[in-house]
């Protein structure tokens, strides 16, 4: 096809062979598998480390640290990939192979931890460092691979749609929704029915098939990649002060979200109990809210960056307000639980008990998590400007968001809750959320005023 001037069009063309839904299905399953791994690995390490908050915080921090490192490394190379879907498939294959080896690695390393832990049981610092080292050895390679997937697939979507960010927001929502189903699958089906080792083996086998499927779909993809890559000459993006503001705002809101998640888990554990099912309900409710929120905001992604800043600001303030409202309901939760227990005659009926637990978790977490889920897609719309730099930009955003989450997790578990208590910790998280939204909004407001004055 040619233009009226006889010049051949070089832009992306509609692909009837490769539907977008295939990419979304891939990333949905990828999110589900990743959370099955996380729940299974955390369970395995908790058995050896103990179920203390500090031990669990160490494991989760290493997990999120690997995601941040993977996103950072992928951001440096994602936009140079001419076949990003094939690269994504290779990442998933390596992840599956490594995951298949983890039961054997646990068999080797965890007894060693038990021996050393017994000898140095009174040395808290040494035990903490040893926990961290074992967690890094076992989890870091896999989590680095997981963290690389979003920037790489964002590059693919940008190439196929010439889209500067909308696809990344949708992919984030799809992956988080998959994570929600992965938590339910691991907590209620795989681990109780099949045990730890068999659950990991089955999940890794499915993950391996997913990787090969992505590689096969890459061969079927008929988008004119080479033409697009020649047209898109790589230009290193020059980051400005306004870009740094976006990153800081997203890190602050990510930190606040994780502080809330840790505090909510502590509250709900006191009410619902410390069972595996209760923990699964809490985590899945949080992920469900994040996923639906991300989907909702990603689909209005065609708004301008300036309007996206307003959306981010509004979401941050709304999230802070909802956190305060939900914390005010804490004192009513135990009587509500007892009332529902008696009203529904739950004694011996696990199904009714499950619905009561889900209802209480939703009252506390769902609305705030739903609002928080929209912050990442809104930040993507502000930060990502050119399709040719989508992979790098999304990788940097995801890195800062995850680093903020790590800081929030560690500070909540080790410092804030022990010193301030749960209610004051949530109040501080709401303040941090407001600061994150205000930083981004005020930076745009000031710039608009300067432009108006100089016009």
Short mmCIF file of C-alpha atoms in Angstrom, two decimals:
data_model
loop_
_atom_site.label_atom_id
_atom_site.label_comp_id
_atom_site.label_asym_id
_atom_site.label_seq_id
_atom_site.Cartn_x
_atom_site.Cartn_y
_atom_site.Cartn_z
CA UNK A 1 0.00 0.00 0.00
CA UNK A 2 1.31 3.47 -0.87
CA UNK A 3 0.44 7.01 0.00
CA UNK A 4 -0.75 9.49 -2.61
CA UNK A 5 2.88 10.57 -3.03
CA UNK A 6 3.88 7.01 -3.86
CA UNK A 7 5.82 6.54 -0.63
CA UNK A 8 5.42 3.19 1.02
CA UNK A 9 3.99 3.24 4.52
CA UNK A 10 6.33 1.95 7.18
CA UNK A 11 4.20 2.17 10.31
CA UNK A 12 2.65 -0.71 12.23
CA UNK A 13 -0.11 -2.53 10.41
CA UNK A 14 -3.06 -4.39 11.76
CA UNK A 15 -2.18 -7.96 12.61
CA UNK A 16 -4.97 -10.43 11.98
CA UNK A 17 -2.80 -13.43 12.86
CA UNK A 18 -1.73 -12.41 16.33
CA UNK A 19 -4.49 -11.04 18.58
CA UNK A 20 -3.62 -8.93 21.61
CA UNK A 21 -5.62 -11.26 23.80
CA UNK A 22 -2.87 -13.87 23.40
CA UNK A 23 -0.35 -11.52 25.03
CA UNK A 24 -2.77 -10.76 27.84
CA UNK A 25 -3.42 -14.47 28.43
CA UNK A 26 0.33 -15.09 28.57
CA UNK A 27 0.91 -12.36 31.13
CA UNK A 28 -2.16 -13.33 33.14
CA UNK A 29 -0.80 -16.87 33.48
CA UNK A 30 2.67 -15.51 34.19
CA UNK A 31 1.30 -13.52 37.14
CA UNK A 32 -0.57 -16.56 38.44
CA UNK A 33 2.50 -18.80 38.26
CA UNK A 34 4.68 -16.16 39.94
CA UNK A 35 2.39 -15.96 42.97
CA UNK A 36 2.15 -19.74 43.23
CA UNK A 37 5.95 -19.73 43.43
CA UNK A 38 5.96 -16.93 46.00
CA UNK A 39 3.42 -18.60 48.28
CA UNK A 40 5.16 -21.98 48.00
CA UNK A 41 8.67 -20.62 48.55
CA UNK A 42 7.55 -18.45 51.45
CA UNK A 43 5.89 -21.48 53.02
CA UNK A 44 9.07 -23.53 52.63
CA UNK A 45 11.28 -20.86 54.15
CA UNK A 46 8.85 -20.13 56.97
CA UNK A 47 9.06 -23.78 58.03
CA UNK A 48 12.79 -23.33 58.57
CA UNK A 49 13.02 -19.67 59.57
CA UNK A 50 9.95 -19.69 61.79
CA UNK A 51 6.73 -17.74 61.25
CA UNK A 52 7.96 -14.53 62.86
CA UNK A 53 7.17 -11.23 61.21
CA UNK A 54 10.88 -10.48 60.79
CA UNK A 55 11.54 -13.76 58.96
CA UNK A 56 8.58 -13.28 56.62
CA UNK A 57 9.55 -9.64 55.98
CA UNK A 58 13.05 -10.80 55.02
CA UNK A 59 11.72 -13.30 52.50
CA UNK A 60 9.25 -10.82 50.94
CA UNK A 61 11.90 -8.09 50.76
CA UNK A 62 14.29 -10.38 48.87
CA UNK A 63 11.43 -11.36 46.56
CA UNK A 64 10.56 -7.75 45.77
CA UNK A 65 14.24 -6.81 45.56
CA UNK A 66 14.69 -9.36 42.81
CA UNK A 67 11.72 -7.89 40.93
CA UNK A 68 13.30 -4.42 41.16
CA UNK A 69 16.68 -5.67 39.93
CA UNK A 70 15.08 -7.54 37.05
CA UNK A 71 13.05 -4.51 35.98
CA UNK A 72 16.14 -2.29 36.19
CA UNK A 73 18.28 -4.65 34.09
CA UNK A 74 15.51 -5.13 31.54
CA UNK A 75 14.97 -1.38 31.25
CA UNK A 76 18.50 -1.02 29.88
CA UNK A 77 18.00 -3.48 27.02
CA UNK A 78 14.26 -3.88 26.39
CA UNK A 79 14.04 -1.15 23.74
CA UNK A 80 16.85 -2.76 21.72
CA UNK A 81 14.93 -6.00 21.27
CA UNK A 82 13.62 -6.62 17.75
CA UNK A 83 11.69 -9.72 18.92
CA UNK A 84 10.57 -8.91 22.46
CA UNK A 85 7.91 -11.63 22.57
CA UNK A 86 10.54 -14.27 21.80
CA UNK A 87 12.78 -12.78 24.50
CA UNK A 88 9.87 -12.92 26.93
CA UNK A 89 9.35 -16.58 26.11
CA UNK A 90 13.03 -17.33 26.78
CA UNK A 91 12.79 -15.56 30.15
CA UNK A 92 9.80 -17.70 31.11
CA UNK A 93 11.63 -20.89 30.02
CA UNK A 94 14.63 -20.06 32.20
CA UNK A 95 12.30 -19.16 35.09
CA UNK A 96 10.54 -22.52 34.79
CA UNK A 97 13.82 -24.46 34.67
CA UNK A 98 15.15 -22.67 37.74
CA UNK A 99 11.86 -23.14 39.60
CA UNK A 100 11.95 -26.87 38.89
CA UNK A 101 15.28 -27.01 40.71
CA UNK A 102 14.12 -25.15 43.83
CA UNK A 103 12.75 -28.20 45.73
CA UNK A 104 16.17 -29.83 45.41
CA UNK A 105 17.89 -26.59 46.45
CA UNK A 106 15.65 -26.35 49.49
CA UNK A 107 16.63 -29.93 50.35
CA UNK A 108 20.31 -28.95 50.23
CA UNK A 109 20.34 -25.52 51.84
CA UNK A 110 17.64 -25.55 54.52
CA UNK A 111 19.16 -28.32 56.67
CA UNK A 112 22.39 -26.32 56.62
CA UNK A 113 20.47 -23.35 57.95
CA UNK A 114 19.02 -25.50 60.70
CA UNK A 115 22.49 -26.63 61.82
CA UNK A 116 23.93 -23.11 61.86
CA UNK A 117 20.79 -21.67 63.43
CA UNK A 118 21.04 -24.13 66.31
CA UNK A 119 24.70 -23.29 66.97
CA UNK A 120 24.19 -19.51 66.85
CA UNK A 121 20.62 -19.31 68.14
CA UNK A 122 21.50 -16.55 70.62
CA UNK A 123 23.18 -14.33 68.01
CA UNK A 124 20.23 -12.46 66.49
CA UNK A 125 22.33 -10.41 64.06
CA UNK A 126 24.09 -13.46 62.66
CA UNK A 127 20.83 -15.38 62.28
CA UNK A 128 19.23 -12.42 60.46
CA UNK A 129 22.17 -12.12 58.06
CA UNK A 130 22.10 -15.87 57.44
CA UNK A 131 18.36 -15.76 56.70
CA UNK A 132 18.98 -12.96 54.23
CA UNK A 133 21.82 -14.85 52.54
CA UNK A 134 19.82 -18.07 52.15
CA UNK A 135 16.83 -16.13 50.80
CA UNK A 136 19.04 -14.35 48.26
CA UNK A 137 20.64 -17.59 47.09
CA UNK A 138 17.31 -19.36 46.67
CA UNK A 139 14.99 -16.61 45.43
CA UNK A 140 16.99 -13.90 43.69
CA UNK A 141 17.65 -15.59 40.30
CA UNK A 142 13.98 -16.43 39.81
CA UNK A 143 12.66 -13.06 40.96
CA UNK A 144 15.11 -11.18 38.73
CA UNK A 145 13.66 -13.07 35.77
CA UNK A 146 10.12 -12.23 36.91
CA UNK A 147 10.95 -8.55 37.19
CA UNK A 148 12.22 -8.42 33.61
CA UNK A 149 8.96 -9.56 32.04
CA UNK A 150 6.90 -6.33 32.25
CA UNK A 151 9.46 -4.06 30.47
CA UNK A 152 10.00 -6.68 27.75
CA UNK A 153 6.29 -7.22 27.04
CA UNK A 154 5.71 -3.46 27.20
CA UNK A 155 8.27 -3.14 24.39
CA UNK A 156 6.33 -5.74 22.38
CA UNK A 157 3.04 -3.91 22.82
CA UNK A 158 4.66 -0.60 21.89
CA UNK A 159 6.07 -2.11 18.68
CA UNK A 160 2.79 -3.66 17.63
CA UNK A 161 0.55 -0.74 18.54
CA UNK A 162 2.96 2.20 18.42
CA UNK A 163 1.55 2.85 21.88
CA UNK A 164 3.38 5.01 24.42
CA UNK A 165 2.29 3.42 27.66
CA UNK A 166 -1.37 2.37 27.54
CA UNK A 167 -0.45 -1.24 26.90
CA UNK A 168 1.95 -1.23 29.84
CA UNK A 169 -0.84 -0.16 32.19
CA UNK A 170 -3.15 -2.88 30.88
CA UNK A 171 -0.38 -5.48 31.13
CA UNK A 172 0.26 -4.46 34.74
CA UNK A 173 -3.43 -4.91 35.54
CA UNK A 174 -3.61 -8.26 33.75
CA UNK A 175 -0.53 -9.55 35.56
CA UNK A 176 -1.82 -8.42 38.96
CA UNK A 177 -5.20 -10.05 38.30
CA UNK A 178 -3.38 -13.24 37.40
CA UNK A 179 -1.46 -12.96 40.67
CA UNK A 180 -4.80 -12.83 42.51
CA UNK A 181 -5.87 -16.14 40.99
CA UNK A 182 -2.41 -17.58 41.62
CA UNK A 183 -2.71 -16.89 45.34
CA UNK A 184 -6.11 -18.59 45.47
CA UNK A 185 -4.82 -21.55 43.47
CA UNK A 186 -1.77 -22.00 45.71
CA UNK A 187 -3.52 -21.42 49.04
CA UNK A 188 -6.74 -23.36 48.50
CA UNK A 189 -5.90 -26.05 45.92
CA UNK A 190 -2.28 -26.87 45.15
CA UNK A 191 -0.53 -26.71 48.52
CA UNK A 192 -3.32 -28.31 50.60
CA UNK A 193 -4.00 -31.07 48.06
CA UNK A 194 -0.60 -31.75 46.47
CA UNK A 195 2.00 -30.52 48.91
CA UNK A 196 4.92 -28.18 48.39
CA UNK A 197 7.20 -30.10 46.02
CA UNK A 198 4.53 -31.39 43.66
CA UNK A 199 2.86 -27.95 43.51
CA UNK A 200 6.14 -26.35 42.41
CA UNK A 201 6.82 -29.09 39.84
CA UNK A 202 3.36 -28.80 38.26
CA UNK A 203 3.48 -24.99 38.21
CA UNK A 204 6.98 -24.95 36.73
CA UNK A 205 5.95 -27.46 34.05
CA UNK A 206 3.03 -25.24 33.06
CA UNK A 207 5.37 -22.25 33.13
CA UNK A 208 7.74 -24.07 30.77
CA UNK A 209 4.88 -24.69 28.36
CA UNK A 210 3.96 -21.00 28.57
CA UNK A 211 7.51 -19.99 27.63
CA UNK A 212 7.54 -22.28 24.59
CA UNK A 213 4.07 -21.00 23.65
CA UNK A 214 5.34 -17.40 23.70
CA UNK A 215 8.30 -18.36 21.49
CA UNK A 216 5.94 -20.08 19.04
CA UNK A 217 3.60 -17.09 18.96
CA UNK A 218 6.60 -14.88 18.24
CA UNK A 219 7.18 -16.86 15.05
CA UNK A 220 3.52 -16.36 14.09
CA UNK A 221 3.61 -12.61 14.72
CA UNK A 222 3.39 -10.80 11.38
CA UNK A 223 4.07 -7.23 12.49
CA UNK A 224 6.79 -5.60 10.35
CA UNK A 225 9.35 -5.43 13.19
CA UNK A 226 12.42 -4.75 11.09
CA UNK A 227 10.76 -1.85 9.30
CA UNK A 228 9.59 -0.39 12.59
CA UNK A 229 12.99 -0.74 14.20
CA UNK A 230 14.66 1.05 11.27
CA UNK A 231 12.09 3.79 11.51
CA UNK A 232 12.52 4.09 15.26
CA UNK A 233 16.13 5.18 15.61
CA UNK A 234 17.14 4.71 19.22
CA UNK A 235 17.53 8.05 20.92
CA UNK A 236 18.62 7.99 24.56
CA UNK A 237 15.94 9.70 26.59
CA UNK A 238 17.07 12.77 28.47
CA UNK A 239 15.47 12.69 31.90
CA UNK A 240 14.39 15.99 33.40
CA UNK A 241 13.54 17.09 36.90
CA UNK A 242 9.87 16.52 36.13
CA UNK A 243 10.65 12.86 35.35
CA UNK A 244 12.36 12.44 38.71
CA UNK A 245 9.27 13.84 40.40
CA UNK A 246 7.13 11.11 38.82
CA UNK A 247 9.53 8.43 40.04
CA UNK A 248 9.64 9.83 43.58
CA UNK A 249 5.83 10.11 43.67
CA UNK A 250 5.39 6.51 42.55
CA UNK A 251 8.00 5.28 45.04
CA UNK A 252 6.23 7.11 47.88
CA UNK A 253 2.81 5.71 46.98
CA UNK A 254 4.32 2.23 46.56
CA UNK A 255 5.87 2.55 50.01
CA UNK A 256 2.56 3.65 51.51
CA UNK A 257 0.68 0.78 49.86
CA UNK A 258 3.03 -1.83 51.28
CA UNK A 259 2.94 -0.27 54.77
CA UNK A 260 -0.84 -0.56 54.60
CA UNK A 261 -0.68 -4.15 53.36
CA UNK A 262 1.58 -5.22 56.24
CA UNK A 263 -0.57 -3.39 58.82
CA UNK A 264 -3.80 -4.81 57.40
CA UNK A 265 -2.33 -8.30 57.46
CA UNK A 266 -1.44 -7.88 61.12
CA UNK A 267 -4.96 -6.65 62.01
CA UNK A 268 -6.79 -9.31 60.03
CA UNK A 269 -4.56 -12.08 61.38
CA UNK A 270 -5.65 -11.10 64.89
CA UNK A 271 -9.31 -11.34 63.85
CA UNK A 272 -9.33 -14.18 61.30
CA UNK A 273 -6.52 -16.24 62.78
CA UNK A 274 -3.04 -17.08 61.55
CA UNK A 275 -4.02 -19.99 59.31
CA UNK A 276 -2.78 -20.39 55.76
CA UNK A 277 -6.30 -19.83 54.48
CA UNK A 278 -6.62 -16.53 56.34
CA UNK A 279 -3.30 -15.30 54.91
CA UNK A 280 -4.41 -16.38 51.43
CA UNK A 281 -7.65 -14.42 51.77
CA UNK A 282 -5.83 -11.29 52.90
CA UNK A 283 -3.26 -11.39 50.10
CA UNK A 284 -5.76 -12.27 47.38
CA UNK A 285 -8.12 -9.47 48.43
CA UNK A 286 -5.29 -6.95 48.23
CA UNK A 287 -4.21 -8.20 44.79
CA UNK A 288 -7.78 -8.26 43.50
CA UNK A 289 -8.19 -4.60 44.38
CA UNK A 290 -4.89 -3.64 42.79
CA UNK A 291 -5.64 -5.57 39.60
CA UNK A 292 -9.14 -4.18 39.06
CA UNK A 293 -7.93 -0.67 39.84
CA UNK A 294 -5.11 -0.94 37.35
CA UNK A 295 -7.44 -2.23 34.64
CA UNK A 296 -9.92 0.59 35.24
CA UNK A 297 -7.36 3.40 34.96
CA UNK A 298 -5.43 1.79 32.08
CA UNK A 299 -8.50 1.82 29.87
CA UNK A 300 -8.84 5.62 30.14
CA UNK A 301 -5.19 5.95 29.21
CA UNK A 302 -5.69 8.21 26.20
CA UNK A 303 -5.98 11.28 28.39
CA UNK A 304 -3.18 13.83 28.28
CA UNK A 305 -0.20 13.62 30.66
CA UNK A 306 -1.42 16.73 32.48
CA UNK A 307 -4.80 15.15 33.13
CA UNK A 308 -3.06 11.93 34.17
CA UNK A 309 -1.24 13.93 36.86
CA UNK A 310 -4.60 15.11 38.16
CA UNK A 311 -5.87 11.52 38.11
CA UNK A 312 -2.78 10.37 40.05
CA UNK A 313 -3.27 13.16 42.60
CA UNK A 314 -6.96 12.38 43.02
CA UNK A 315 -6.29 8.66 43.41
CA UNK A 316 -3.57 9.27 46.01
CA UNK A 317 -5.81 11.50 48.13
CA UNK A 318 -8.74 9.10 47.76
CA UNK A 319 -6.53 6.17 48.78
CA UNK A 320 -5.36 8.07 51.86
CA UNK A 321 -8.94 8.91 52.83
CA UNK A 322 -10.10 5.32 52.35
CA UNK A 323 -7.22 4.03 54.51
CA UNK A 324 -8.32 6.34 57.32
CA UNK A 325 -11.97 5.30 56.98
CA UNK A 326 -11.11 1.58 56.97
CA UNK A 327 -8.88 1.94 60.04
CA UNK A 328 -11.77 3.59 61.86
CA UNK A 329 -13.75 0.38 61.35
CA UNK A 330 -11.21 -1.83 63.13
CA UNK A 331 -12.90 -1.70 66.51
CA UNK A 332 -16.18 -2.89 64.98
CA UNK A 333 -14.67 -5.92 63.24
CA UNK A 334 -14.44 -8.39 66.17
CA UNK A 335 -18.10 -7.86 67.19
CA UNK A 336 -19.11 -8.10 63.52
CA UNK A 337 -17.19 -11.37 63.17
CA UNK A 338 -18.86 -12.86 66.27
CA UNK A 339 -22.30 -11.67 65.15
CA UNK A 340 -21.92 -13.18 61.68
CA UNK A 341 -20.53 -16.40 63.19
CA UNK A 342 -23.64 -16.81 65.32
CA UNK A 343 -26.13 -15.59 62.72
CA UNK A 344 -24.94 -18.00 60.03
CA UNK A 345 -24.39 -20.89 62.45
CA UNK A 346 -20.89 -21.41 61.10
CA UNK A 347 -19.85 -24.16 63.53
CA UNK A 348 -18.37 -26.97 61.41
CA UNK A 349 -19.21 -25.30 58.08
CA UNK A 350 -15.96 -24.16 56.47
CA UNK A 351 -17.72 -22.62 53.45
CA UNK A 352 -19.65 -20.10 55.53
CA UNK A 353 -16.56 -19.31 57.59
CA UNK A 354 -14.66 -18.60 54.39
CA UNK A 355 -17.25 -16.08 53.23
CA UNK A 356 -17.19 -14.29 56.58
CA UNK A 357 -13.40 -14.02 56.38
CA UNK A 358 -13.57 -12.74 52.80
CA UNK A 359 -16.19 -10.15 53.78
CA UNK A 360 -14.11 -8.81 56.66
CA UNK A 361 -10.96 -8.64 54.51
CA UNK A 362 -12.90 -6.80 51.80
CA UNK A 363 -14.28 -4.28 54.29
CA UNK A 364 -10.77 -3.41 55.42
CA UNK A 365 -8.73 -3.62 52.23
CA UNK A 366 -10.63 -3.78 48.97
CA UNK A 367 -11.59 -0.14 48.37
CA UNK A 368 -8.17 1.30 49.33
CA UNK A 369 -6.40 -1.37 47.24
CA UNK A 370 -8.73 -0.69 44.31
CA UNK A 371 -7.79 2.99 44.36
CA UNK A 372 -4.08 2.28 44.83
CA UNK A 373 -4.11 -0.06 41.83
CA UNK A 374 -4.75 2.86 39.48
CA UNK A 375 -1.63 4.78 40.50
CA UNK A 376 0.87 2.80 38.40
CA UNK A 377 -1.05 3.11 35.08
CA UNK A 378 -1.59 6.83 35.75
CA UNK A 379 2.15 7.29 36.37
CA UNK A 380 2.90 5.37 33.16
CA UNK A 381 0.78 7.85 31.20
CA UNK A 382 2.71 10.76 32.69
CA UNK A 383 6.17 9.23 32.31
CA UNK A 384 6.09 7.26 29.04
CA UNK A 385 6.06 9.58 26.05
CA UNK A 386 7.53 7.75 23.05
CA UNK A 387 6.80 4.18 21.90
CA UNK A 388 10.48 3.57 21.17
CA UNK A 389 11.43 4.10 24.83
CA UNK A 390 8.45 2.30 26.41
CA UNK A 391 10.46 -0.68 27.68
CA UNK A 392 13.06 1.45 29.41
CA UNK A 393 10.54 3.87 30.89
CA UNK A 394 8.24 1.15 32.22
CA UNK A 395 11.22 -0.71 33.66
CA UNK A 396 12.39 2.39 35.54
CA UNK A 397 8.88 3.08 36.85
CA UNK A 398 8.46 -0.50 38.02
CA UNK A 399 11.88 -0.41 39.69
CA UNK A 400 11.07 2.72 41.71
CA UNK A 401 7.63 1.41 42.62
CA UNK A 402 9.10 -1.88 43.84
CA UNK A 403 11.91 -0.19 45.78
CA UNK A 404 9.29 1.93 47.51
CA UNK A 405 7.36 -1.25 48.33
CA UNK A 406 10.49 -2.84 49.82
CA UNK A 407 11.09 0.19 52.03
CA UNK A 408 7.45 0.12 53.10
CA UNK A 409 7.53 -3.59 53.93
CA UNK A 410 10.74 -3.41 55.97
CA UNK A 411 9.83 -0.19 57.79
CA UNK A 412 6.35 -1.45 58.67
CA UNK A 413 7.51 -4.82 59.98
CA UNK A 414 10.71 -3.76 61.73
CA UNK A 415 10.08 -0.16 62.86
CA UNK A 416 6.67 1.44 62.44
CA UNK A 417 4.28 -1.14 63.88
CA UNK A 418 6.49 -1.97 66.90
CA UNK A 419 6.98 1.74 67.69
CA UNK A 420 3.73 3.40 66.62
CA UNK A 421 1.15 0.64 66.65
CA UNK A 422 -1.11 -0.37 63.78
CA UNK A 423 -3.50 2.58 63.72
CA UNK A 424 -0.78 5.26 63.79
CA UNK A 425 1.21 3.30 61.19
CA UNK A 426 -1.77 3.43 58.84
CA UNK A 427 -2.19 7.15 59.53
CA UNK A 428 1.46 7.68 58.59
CA UNK A 429 0.93 5.64 55.42
CA UNK A 430 -2.01 7.88 54.50
CA UNK A 431 0.19 10.95 54.97
CA UNK A 432 2.91 9.45 52.75
CA UNK A 433 0.25 8.67 50.13
CA UNK A 434 -0.90 12.30 50.17
CA UNK A 435 2.68 13.55 49.88
CA UNK A 436 3.29 11.32 46.86
CA UNK A 437 0.21 12.59 45.05
CA UNK A 438 0.86 16.21 45.99
CA UNK A 439 4.49 16.12 44.82
CA UNK A 440 3.44 15.09 41.32
CA UNK A 441 0.47 17.44 41.11
CA UNK A 442 2.25 20.51 42.47
CA UNK A 443 5.20 20.07 40.12
CA UNK A 444 2.84 20.29 37.15
CA UNK A 445 0.88 23.14 38.74
CA UNK A 446 3.99 25.24 39.24
CA UNK A 447 5.21 24.58 35.72
CA UNK A 448 1.82 25.56 34.30
CA UNK A 449 1.92 28.82 36.25
CA UNK A 450 5.43 29.60 34.98
CA UNK A 451 4.35 28.95 31.39
CA UNK A 452 1.28 31.15 31.85
CA UNK A 453 3.37 33.98 33.28
CA UNK A 454 5.89 33.82 30.44
CA UNK A 455 3.34 33.47 27.68
#
